[in-house]
Amino acid sequence: GAVVSQHPSRVICKSGTSVKIECRSLDFQATTMFWYRQFPKQSLMLMATSNEGSKATYEQGVEKDKFLINHASLTLSTLTVTSAHPEDSSFYICSARSGEWEKLFFGSGTQLSVL
Amino acid sequence: QKEVEQNSGPLSVPEGAIASLNCTYSDRGSQSFFWYRQYSGKSPELIMSIYSNGDKEDGRFTAQLNKASQYVSLLIRDSQPSDSATYLCAPSLGSARQLTFGSGTQLTVLP
């Protein structure tokens, strides 16, 4: 399967700081990338969909000014959690697809802990 | 009604038994169906895909699809403790749409 790399795998930060998470497709061009958040023992919650070169589409209830998404190239998307607070602590996962693919390939996830 | 429904479990089976995971979906426009496995603290990994009615076998895994009943299932034969994970069902409405994930079924295979 296709490889999606996500970094960092774990980050601990102080409240009020910003955290950037990178998601890279290593062996294919990701025309679409998705960002999910997952709280313990809950399912994946889609936060936003990003297409290369265009603005991300955010799901209802997700603050676009707090969760900044950039998909500047066909292999890289970033999620920046701005002014993080303890309630933002969660497992953030990116996924990617290419062209006509329907299946998604996931990054390894980032566990964010905000103190 | 949820778009994708799965029995949340936990489902426990003894080692060597068959584990049966079920999923129903509401959108009849769903064209393709995917099963993902997620270990605790890890991201999902794709284990099976099925596109037409009937059975599809891949090693110890068999996916079954019945579009008329809007039902898809995953059978795991000769279950192993390493199969213990949460299994997510994800129908697709096509490549232009994002996958909709069920809440997952937690499977525990007892040694």
CSV table of C-alpha atoms in Angstrom, one decimal:
chain,number,residue,atom,x,y,z
A,1,GLY,CA,0.0,0.0,0.0
A,2,ALA,CA,0.9,3.6,-0.3
A,3,VAL,CA,2.9,5.2,2.5
A,4,VAL,CA,1.9,8.3,4.4
A,5,SER,CA,4.3,9.7,6.9
A,6,GLN,CA,3.1,11.9,9.8
A,7,HIS,CA,5.3,13.9,12.3
A,8,PRO,CA,5.7,14.3,15.1
A,9,SER,CA,4.2,11.2,16.6
A,10,ARG,CA,3.9,12.7,20.0
A,11,VAL,CA,4.0,16.3,21.3
A,12,ILE,CA,3.6,17.8,24.7
A,13,CYS,CA,3.2,21.6,24.8
A,14,LYS,CA,2.1,24.4,27.2
A,15,SER,CA,-1.3,26.0,26.9
A,16,GLY,CA,-1.3,28.9,24.5
A,17,THR,CA,1.4,27.6,22.2
A,18,SER,CA,1.0,26.5,18.6
A,19,VAL,CA,1.8,23.1,17.3
A,20,LYS,CA,2.4,22.1,13.7
A,21,ILE,CA,1.8,18.6,12.4
A,22,GLU,CA,3.1,17.4,9.1
A,23,CYS,CA,1.6,14.8,6.8
A,24,ARG,CA,3.6,13.6,3.7
A,25,SER,CA,2.7,11.1,1.0
A,26,LEU,CA,6.0,9.4,0.3
A,27,ASP,CA,5.3,7.4,-2.9
A,28,PHE,CA,2.3,9.0,-4.5
A,29,GLN,CA,0.8,12.3,-5.1
A,30,ALA,CA,-2.0,13.1,-2.7
A,31,THR,CA,-4.6,15.1,-4.4
A,32,THR,CA,-6.7,15.1,-1.3
A,33,MET,CA,-5.8,14.9,2.4
A,34,PHE,CA,-8.0,14.5,5.3
A,35,TRP,CA,-7.4,15.4,9.0
A,36,TYR,CA,-9.1,13.5,11.8
A,37,ARG,CA,-9.2,13.8,15.5
A,38,GLN,CA,-9.9,10.9,17.8
A,39,PHE,CA,-10.6,11.0,21.5
A,40,PRO,CA,-10.0,7.9,23.6
A,41,LYS,CA,-12.3,5.0,22.8
A,42,GLN,CA,-14.2,7.1,20.3
A,43,SER,CA,-14.3,6.9,16.5
A,44,LEU,CA,-12.5,9.1,14.0
A,45,MET,CA,-14.0,12.5,13.6
A,46,LEU,CA,-13.3,14.3,10.3
A,47,MET,CA,-12.0,17.8,10.9
A,48,ALA,CA,-11.3,19.0,7.4
A,49,THR,CA,-10.6,18.0,3.8
A,50,SER,CA,-7.8,19.7,1.9
A,51,ASN,CA,-7.1,19.6,-1.8
A,52,GLU,CA,-3.8,20.7,-3.1
A,53,GLY,CA,-3.6,24.3,-3.9
A,54,SER,CA,-7.0,25.3,-2.5
A,55,LYS,CA,-8.5,26.2,0.8
A,56,ALA,CA,-9.4,23.4,3.2
A,57,THR,CA,-13.1,22.5,3.7
A,58,TYR,CA,-13.9,22.3,7.4
A,59,GLU,CA,-16.5,20.2,9.0
A,60,GLN,CA,-19.3,21.8,11.0
A,61,GLY,CA,-18.1,22.8,14.5
A,62,VAL,CA,-14.4,22.9,13.6
A,63,GLU,CA,-12.8,26.3,14.0
A,64,LYS,CA,-10.8,27.1,10.9
A,65,ASP,CA,-8.9,29.9,12.6
A,66,LYS,CA,-7.8,27.5,15.3
A,67,PHE,CA,-6.9,24.6,13.1
A,68,LEU,CA,-5.0,25.9,10.2
A,69,ILE,CA,-4.5,23.6,7.3
A,70,ASN,CA,-2.1,24.1,4.4
A,71,HIS,CA,-1.9,21.7,1.4
A,72,ALA,CA,0.8,23.5,-0.6
A,73,SER,CA,2.0,20.6,-2.6
A,74,LEU,CA,0.9,17.2,-3.8
A,75,THR,CA,2.9,15.5,-1.1
A,76,LEU,CA,2.6,17.7,2.0
A,77,SER,CA,-0.2,18.9,4.2
A,78,THR,CA,0.2,20.6,7.5
A,79,LEU,CA,-2.2,21.1,10.4
A,80,THR,CA,-1.4,23.9,12.9
A,81,VAL,CA,-3.2,23.9,16.2
A,82,THR,CA,-3.0,27.5,17.2
A,83,SER,CA,-3.1,28.7,20.9
A,84,ALA,CA,-3.6,25.1,22.0
A,85,HIS,CA,-5.6,24.4,25.2
A,86,PRO,CA,-5.9,21.3,27.3
A,87,GLU,CA,-9.2,20.5,25.6
A,88,ASP,CA,-7.3,20.2,22.3
A,89,SER,CA,-5.4,17.2,23.6
A,90,SER,CA,-6.3,14.4,21.3
A,91,PHE,CA,-4.9,11.9,18.7
A,92,TYR,CA,-4.7,13.7,15.3
A,93,ILE,CA,-4.5,11.5,12.2
A,94,CYS,CA,-4.0,12.5,8.6
A,95,SER,CA,-5.0,10.4,5.6
A,96,ALA,CA,-4.5,10.8,1.9
A,97,ARG,CA,-5.8,9.6,-1.4
A,98,SER,CA,-4.7,10.1,-5.0
A,99,GLY,CA,-6.9,10.8,-8.0
A,100,GLU,CA,-9.6,8.2,-8.5
A,101,TRP,CA,-8.6,6.1,-5.5
A,102,GLU,CA,-11.4,5.6,-3.1
A,103,LYS,CA,-9.4,4.0,-0.4
A,104,LEU,CA,-7.5,6.1,2.2
A,105,PHE,CA,-4.1,5.6,3.5
A,106,PHE,CA,-3.4,6.9,7.0
A,107,GLY,CA,-0.4,8.5,8.7
A,108,SER,CA,0.7,7.1,12.0
A,109,GLY,CA,-1.0,9.8,14.0
A,110,THR,CA,0.1,12.5,16.4
A,111,GLN,CA,-0.7,12.3,20.1
A,112,LEU,CA,-1.0,15.9,21.3
A,113,SER,CA,-1.0,16.7,25.0
A,114,VAL,CA,-1.5,20.3,26.1
A,115,LEU,CA,-0.6,21.0,29.7
B,1,GLN,CA,-30.2,6.9,12.2
B,2,LYS,CA,-26.4,6.9,12.0
B,3,GLU,CA,-24.9,6.7,8.5
B,4,VAL,CA,-22.8,3.7,9.4
B,5,GLU,CA,-23.7,1.4,12.3
B,6,GLN,CA,-21.5,-1.2,13.9
B,7,ASN,CA,-21.9,-3.1,17.1
B,8,SER,CA,-19.4,-1.4,19.4
B,9,GLY,CA,-18.7,-4.6,21.3
B,10,PRO,CA,-16.6,-5.5,23.0
B,11,LEU,CA,-16.7,-8.8,21.1
B,12,SER,CA,-14.7,-11.6,22.6
B,13,VAL,CA,-13.8,-14.8,20.9
B,14,PRO,CA,-11.4,-17.6,21.8
B,15,GLU,CA,-8.3,-18.1,19.9
B,16,GLY,CA,-8.9,-20.2,16.8
B,17,ALA,CA,-12.6,-19.3,16.5
B,18,ILE,CA,-14.3,-17.3,13.8
B,19,ALA,CA,-14.9,-13.6,14.6
B,20,SER,CA,-17.8,-12.0,12.8
B,21,LEU,CA,-18.0,-8.3,12.5
B,22,ASN,CA,-21.1,-6.6,11.1
B,23,CYS,CA,-21.9,-3.2,9.6
B,24,THR,CA,-25.0,-1.6,8.2
B,25,TYR,CA,-25.1,1.6,6.2
B,26,SER,CA,-27.8,4.0,5.3
B,27,ASP,CA,-26.7,5.5,2.0
B,28,ARG,CA,-27.7,3.3,-1.0
B,29,GLY,CA,-25.3,5.3,-3.1
B,30,SER,CA,-22.4,3.6,-1.4
B,31,GLN,CA,-20.3,2.0,-4.0
B,32,SER,CA,-17.2,0.6,-2.3
B,33,PHE,CA,-16.6,-0.7,1.2
B,34,PHE,CA,-13.5,-0.8,3.3
B,35,TRP,CA,-12.5,-2.5,6.5
B,36,TYR,CA,-9.8,-0.9,8.6
B,37,ARG,CA,-8.1,-2.3,11.7
B,38,GLN,CA,-7.0,0.1,14.4
B,39,TYR,CA,-4.8,-1.0,17.3
B,40,SER,CA,-5.0,1.0,20.5
B,41,GLY,CA,-3.0,4.2,20.2
B,42,LYS,CA,-2.3,3.6,16.5
B,43,SER,CA,-3.8,4.9,13.3
B,44,PRO,CA,-6.2,2.7,11.1
B,45,GLU,CA,-4.7,0.4,8.5
B,46,LEU,CA,-6.7,-0.9,5.5
B,47,ILE,CA,-7.2,-4.7,5.6
B,48,MET,CA,-10.0,-5.4,3.1
B,49,SER,CA,-12.0,-3.7,0.4
B,50,ILE,CA,-15.0,-5.1,-1.4
B,51,TYR,CA,-16.9,-3.6,-4.4
B,52,SER,CA,-19.5,-6.1,-5.5
B,53,ASN,CA,-22.1,-8.3,-3.8
B,54,GLY,CA,-20.9,-11.6,-2.5
B,55,ASP,CA,-17.8,-12.8,-0.7
B,56,LYS,CA,-14.2,-11.7,-1.0
B,57,GLU,CA,-11.5,-13.7,0.6
B,58,ASP,CA,-8.0,-12.6,1.5
B,59,GLY,CA,-6.1,-15.0,3.7
B,60,ARG,CA,-7.9,-15.4,7.0
B,61,PHE,CA,-10.2,-12.5,6.2
B,62,THR,CA,-13.5,-12.7,4.3
B,63,ALA,CA,-15.6,-9.6,3.5
B,64,GLN,CA,-19.3,-10.1,2.6
B,65,LEU,CA,-21.4,-7.5,0.9
B,66,ASN,CA,-25.2,-7.4,0.4
B,67,LYS,CA,-26.1,-4.1,-1.2
B,68,ALA,CA,-29.8,-4.9,-1.2
B,69,SER,CA,-29.7,-5.3,2.6
B,70,GLN,CA,-27.2,-2.5,3.0
B,71,TYR,CA,-25.0,-4.8,5.0
B,72,VAL,CA,-21.3,-5.6,5.0
B,73,SER,CA,-19.5,-7.9,7.2
B,74,LEU,CA,-16.0,-9.1,8.0
B,75,LEU,CA,-15.2,-12.7,9.1
B,76,ILE,CA,-11.8,-13.5,10.6
B,77,ARG,CA,-11.0,-17.2,10.6
B,78,ASP,CA,-8.6,-18.8,13.0
B,79,SER,CA,-8.6,-15.7,15.2
B,80,GLN,CA,-5.3,-14.9,16.9
B,81,PRO,CA,-4.6,-12.7,19.9
B,82,SER,CA,-2.9,-10.3,17.5
B,83,ASP,CA,-6.2,-9.7,15.8
B,84,SER,CA,-7.4,-7.9,19.0
B,85,ALA,CA,-8.2,-4.4,17.8
B,86,THR,CA,-11.0,-2.1,16.8
B,87,TYR,CA,-12.4,-2.8,13.3
B,88,LEU,CA,-13.8,0.2,11.4
B,89,CYS,CA,-16.3,-0.2,8.6
B,90,ALA,CA,-16.2,2.5,5.9
B,91,PRO,CA,-18.5,2.8,2.9
B,92,SER,CA,-17.5,5.1,0.1
B,93,LEU,CA,-19.7,7.2,-2.1
B,94,GLY,CA,-17.0,7.6,-4.7
B,95,SER,CA,-13.5,9.1,-4.9
B,96,ALA,CA,-14.9,12.6,-4.7
B,97,ARG,CA,-16.3,12.1,-1.3
B,98,GLN,CA,-14.6,11.3,2.0
B,99,LEU,CA,-15.1,8.0,3.6
B,100,THR,CA,-17.7,7.7,6.4
B,101,PHE,CA,-16.4,5.6,9.3
B,102,GLY,CA,-18.5,3.6,11.7
B,103,SER,CA,-17.7,3.9,15.4
B,104,GLY,CA,-15.9,0.6,15.2
B,105,THR,CA,-16.2,-2.8,16.9
B,106,GLN,CA,-13.7,-3.7,19.5
B,107,LEU,CA,-12.5,-7.3,19.1
B,108,THR,CA,-10.7,-9.3,21.8
B,109,VAL,CA,-9.3,-12.7,21.0
B,110,LEU,CA,-8.7,-14.6,24.1
B,111,PRO,CA,-5.6,-16.9,24.2
